[in-house]
Coordinates of C-alpha atoms in Angstrom, one line a residue:
X1 CA 36.5 29.5 -136.3
X2 CA 37.0 33.0 -137.5
X3 CA 36.4 34.4 -141.0
X4 CA 39.6 35.8 -142.5
X5 CA 39.0 39.1 -144.3
X6 CA 40.6 42.1 -145.9
X7 CA 39.6 45.8 -145.7
X8 CA 40.3 47.4 -149.0
X9 CA 40.0 51.2 -149.7
X10 CA 42.3 53.8 -151.1
X11 CA 41.1 56.4 -148.6
X12 CA 43.1 56.1 -145.4
X13 CA 40.2 57.2 -143.1
X14 CA 37.8 54.9 -144.8
X15 CA 39.9 51.8 -144.5
X16 CA 40.7 52.6 -140.9
X17 CA 37.0 52.9 -140.1
X18 CA 36.1 49.6 -141.8
X19 CA 39.1 47.9 -140.1
X20 CA 38.0 49.2 -136.7
X21 CA 34.5 47.8 -137.2
X22 CA 35.9 44.5 -138.2
X23 CA 38.0 44.2 -135.1
X24 CA 34.9 44.6 -133.0
X25 CA 33.2 41.6 -134.5
X26 CA 34.3 38.4 -132.7
X27 CA 33.9 36.0 -135.6
X28 CA 35.9 38.1 -138.0
X29 CA 39.7 38.1 -138.3
X30 CA 41.3 41.1 -140.1
X31 CA 44.3 39.9 -142.0
X32 CA 45.3 43.3 -143.4
X33 CA 44.2 46.8 -144.4
X34 CA 44.9 47.4 -148.1
X35 CA 45.1 50.7 -149.9
X36 CA 44.7 49.2 -153.4
X37 CA 43.5 46.2 -155.3
X38 CA 47.1 45.3 -156.2
X39 CA 48.1 45.1 -152.5
X40 CA 45.1 42.9 -151.8
X41 CA 46.0 40.7 -154.7
X42 CA 49.4 40.0 -153.3
X43 CA 47.9 38.9 -150.0
X44 CA 45.2 36.7 -151.6
X45 CA 47.9 34.9 -153.6
X46 CA 49.7 34.0 -150.4
X47 CA 46.9 33.6 -147.8
X48 CA 43.4 32.1 -147.8
X49 CA 41.0 35.0 -147.5
X50 CA 37.3 34.3 -147.0
X51 CA 35.8 37.8 -147.2
X52 CA 36.6 41.1 -148.8
X53 CA 35.3 44.5 -147.6
X54 CA 36.1 46.4 -150.8
X55 CA 35.6 49.9 -152.1
X56 CA 34.6 50.2 -155.8
X57 CA 36.1 53.5 -156.8
X58 CA 39.8 53.1 -156.6
X59 CA 42.5 54.3 -159.0
X60 CA 44.2 52.0 -161.6
X61 CA 42.1 48.9 -160.8
X62 CA 38.7 49.5 -159.2
X63 CA 37.0 47.1 -156.8
X64 CA 34.5 45.8 -159.3
X65 CA 37.2 45.0 -161.9
X66 CA 39.3 43.4 -159.3
X67 CA 36.5 41.1 -158.1
X68 CA 35.7 40.1 -161.6
X69 CA 39.4 39.2 -162.2
X70 CA 39.5 36.7 -159.3
X71 CA 39.3 33.0 -160.3
X72 CA 38.3 31.8 -156.9
X73 CA 36.2 34.6 -155.3
X74 CA 36.0 35.1 -151.6
X75 CA 32.7 36.4 -150.2
X76 CA 32.4 40.1 -151.3
X77 CA 30.9 43.0 -149.4
X78 CA 31.2 46.2 -151.5
X79 CA 31.7 49.5 -149.6
X80 CA 31.1 52.6 -151.7
X81 CA 29.6 56.1 -151.8
X82 CA 27.8 55.4 -155.1
X83 CA 24.6 53.5 -155.5
X84 CA 25.0 53.1 -159.3
X85 CA 27.0 49.9 -158.9
X86 CA 24.4 48.0 -156.8
X87 CA 23.0 45.9 -159.7
X88 CA 26.5 45.1 -161.0
X89 CA 27.5 44.1 -157.5
X90 CA 24.8 41.5 -157.3
X91 CA 25.7 40.2 -160.8
X92 CA 29.1 39.3 -159.4
X93 CA 27.4 37.5 -156.5
X94 CA 28.3 40.1 -153.9
X95 CA 27.0 39.0 -150.4
X96 CA 26.1 42.7 -149.7
X97 CA 26.5 46.2 -150.8
X98 CA 27.0 49.0 -148.2
X99 CA 26.6 52.7 -149.0
X100 CA 28.9 55.2 -147.2
X101 CA 28.8 56.5 -144.6
X102 CA 28.8 53.0 -143.2
X103 CA 27.6 52.4 -139.7
X104 CA 28.8 49.6 -137.5
X105 CA 25.3 48.0 -137.3
X106 CA 25.0 47.8 -141.1
X107 CA 28.4 46.3 -141.4
X108 CA 27.6 43.8 -138.7
X109 CA 24.4 42.8 -140.5
X110 CA 26.4 42.2 -143.7
X111 CA 29.0 40.2 -141.8
X112 CA 26.3 38.1 -140.2
X113 CA 24.9 37.3 -143.6
X114 CA 28.2 36.0 -144.8
X115 CA 28.6 34.0 -141.5
X116 CA 25.3 32.4 -142.1
X117 CA 26.2 31.5 -145.7
X118 CA 29.5 29.9 -144.5
X119 CA 27.7 28.0 -141.8
X120 CA 25.2 26.6 -144.3
X121 CA 28.0 25.6 -146.7
X122 CA 30.0 23.9 -143.9
X123 CA 27.0 22.0 -142.6
X124 CA 26.2 20.9 -146.1
X125 CA 29.7 19.6 -146.6
X126 CA 29.5 17.6 -143.4
X127 CA 26.5 15.7 -144.6
X128 CA 27.1 12.7 -146.8
X129 CA 25.9 12.7 -150.4
X130 CA 22.2 12.4 -150.7
X131 CA 21.3 13.2 -147.1
X132 CA 20.6 16.8 -147.4
X133 CA 17.4 18.6 -146.6
X134 CA 14.5 18.4 -149.0
X135 CA 13.5 22.0 -149.0
X136 CA 14.4 25.7 -148.8
X137 CA 12.7 28.5 -147.0
X138 CA 12.7 31.8 -148.9
X139 CA 11.2 35.2 -148.3
X140 CA 8.8 36.4 -151.0
X141 CA 6.1 39.0 -150.9
X142 CA 6.6 39.5 -147.1
X143 CA 6.0 35.8 -146.5
X144 CA 8.3 32.8 -145.7
X145 CA 7.7 30.2 -148.4
X146 CA 8.8 26.5 -148.2
X147 CA 10.1 25.4 -151.6
X148 CA 10.6 21.7 -152.2
X149 CA 13.9 20.9 -154.0
X150 CA 12.1 18.2 -156.1
X151 CA 9.7 20.9 -157.3
X152 CA 12.5 23.2 -158.6
X153 CA 13.1 23.1 -162.4
X154 CA 15.6 25.9 -162.6
X155 CA 16.6 29.1 -160.9
X156 CA 17.1 32.4 -162.9
X157 CA 19.1 35.4 -161.8
X158 CA 17.3 38.8 -162.2
X159 CA 19.9 41.3 -160.9
X160 CA 19.6 41.3 -157.1
X161 CA 16.7 38.9 -157.2
X162 CA 16.3 35.3 -158.2
X163 CA 13.3 33.6 -159.8
X164 CA 12.7 30.0 -158.8
X165 CA 10.8 28.2 -161.5
X166 CA 8.7 25.3 -160.3
X167 CA 7.2 22.2 -161.8
X168 CA 3.9 23.2 -160.2
X169 CA 2.6 26.7 -159.5
X170 CA 3.9 30.1 -160.2
X171 CA 7.6 31.0 -159.9
X172 CA 8.8 32.3 -156.6
X173 CA 10.8 35.5 -156.6
X174 CA 13.1 36.4 -153.7
X175 CA 16.0 38.7 -153.0
X176 CA 19.0 36.5 -152.9
X177 CA 22.3 36.2 -154.9
X178 CA 23.0 33.2 -157.1
X179 CA 26.0 32.4 -155.0
X180 CA 24.0 32.2 -151.8
X181 CA 21.3 30.0 -153.1
X182 CA 23.8 27.8 -154.9
X183 CA 25.5 27.1 -151.6
X184 CA 22.2 26.0 -150.1
X185 CA 21.5 23.5 -152.8
X186 CA 23.0 19.9 -152.9
X187 CA 25.8 19.9 -155.5
X188 CA 24.9 16.4 -156.6
X189 CA 21.4 17.5 -157.6
X190 CA 21.8 21.1 -158.9
X191 CA 24.3 22.6 -161.3
X192 CA 25.1 26.1 -162.4
X193 CA 25.2 26.1 -166.2
X194 CA 25.9 29.7 -166.7
X195 CA 26.1 32.9 -164.7
X196 CA 22.4 33.5 -164.6
X197 CA 21.0 29.9 -164.3
X198 CA 21.1 26.9 -162.0
X199 CA 19.2 23.8 -163.1
X200 CA 17.8 20.8 -161.3
X201 CA 19.7 18.0 -163.0
X202 CA 16.9 15.5 -162.6
X203 CA 14.6 17.8 -164.6
X204 CA 16.8 17.8 -167.7
X205 CA 15.1 15.8 -170.4
X206 CA 16.0 17.7 -173.7
X207 CA 19.3 19.2 -174.9
X208 CA 19.5 21.1 -178.2
X209 CA 22.4 22.9 -179.6
X210 CA 24.2 23.3 -176.3
X211 CA 21.1 24.5 -174.6
X212 CA 18.8 22.9 -172.0
X213 CA 15.2 23.0 -173.1
X214 CA 12.4 23.2 -170.6
X215 CA 8.7 22.8 -171.6
X216 CA 9.7 23.0 -175.2
X217 CA 10.0 26.8 -175.1
X218 CA 12.6 27.8 -172.5
X219 CA 16.2 27.5 -173.8
X220 CA 19.0 27.8 -171.3
X221 CA 22.4 28.0 -173.0
X222 CA 25.2 26.2 -171.3
X223 CA 28.3 28.4 -171.0
X224 CA 31.7 27.0 -172.0
X225 CA 32.8 27.2 -168.4
X226 CA 30.3 24.6 -167.3
X227 CA 29.9 22.5 -170.5
X228 CA 32.5 19.8 -169.5
X229 CA 30.9 19.4 -166.0
X230 CA 27.4 19.0 -167.5
X231 CA 28.7 16.5 -170.1
X232 CA 30.2 14.3 -167.3
X233 CA 26.7 14.2 -165.7
X234 CA 25.1 13.3 -169.0
X235 CA 27.7 10.6 -169.6
X236 CA 27.1 9.2 -166.1
X237 CA 30.6 10.1 -164.8
X238 CA 29.4 13.0 -162.6
X239 CA 30.3 12.8 -158.9

């Protein structure tokens, strides 16, 4: 099954180059080349798009503003000539961030990253509730570390990195987006409670003033967006 995508860039040569690269990758399907965010918006409203290759610096509505405006975000790969937006890109859970001039091999690596994330999500959805794996493997300090799901208290976003706080031992820091790690975790055991935090539901023991309290000193505020979902879990109605 191919990954449906858009190439979005206001520069004609740039969008043609990205589109050409996309057509060379067997698992990608280019739905359209767009010269503006508004053009992309029309297509997204009519067609299911899984991946955007999008430039940031565009007139009227730039790529970053456009991505932030989307209610249901596809996977995002930013393509830009400016490195200043890298941190902001990871804050909106971009899968990757490619600096121009973009080579085919770099775009292929980014596309493969998205393919792996989609494959992980698909495999997870095929498994029945409660029959998921009991661990994650993450890269940290040039090592591959096995992290037990039961050992995770909460996960904290730190720009392009995440910090996995454990019940035993020091936190593990790895270069991942919150979106990518969230999709590897079983949804019946872990919940995102705000943009920068995912918590292990079984580790919640104290709630105070709309915040989850860990170890009597770490307060994680629950955003309005996730409050109702968390309340259903607390009330025993969470599925």
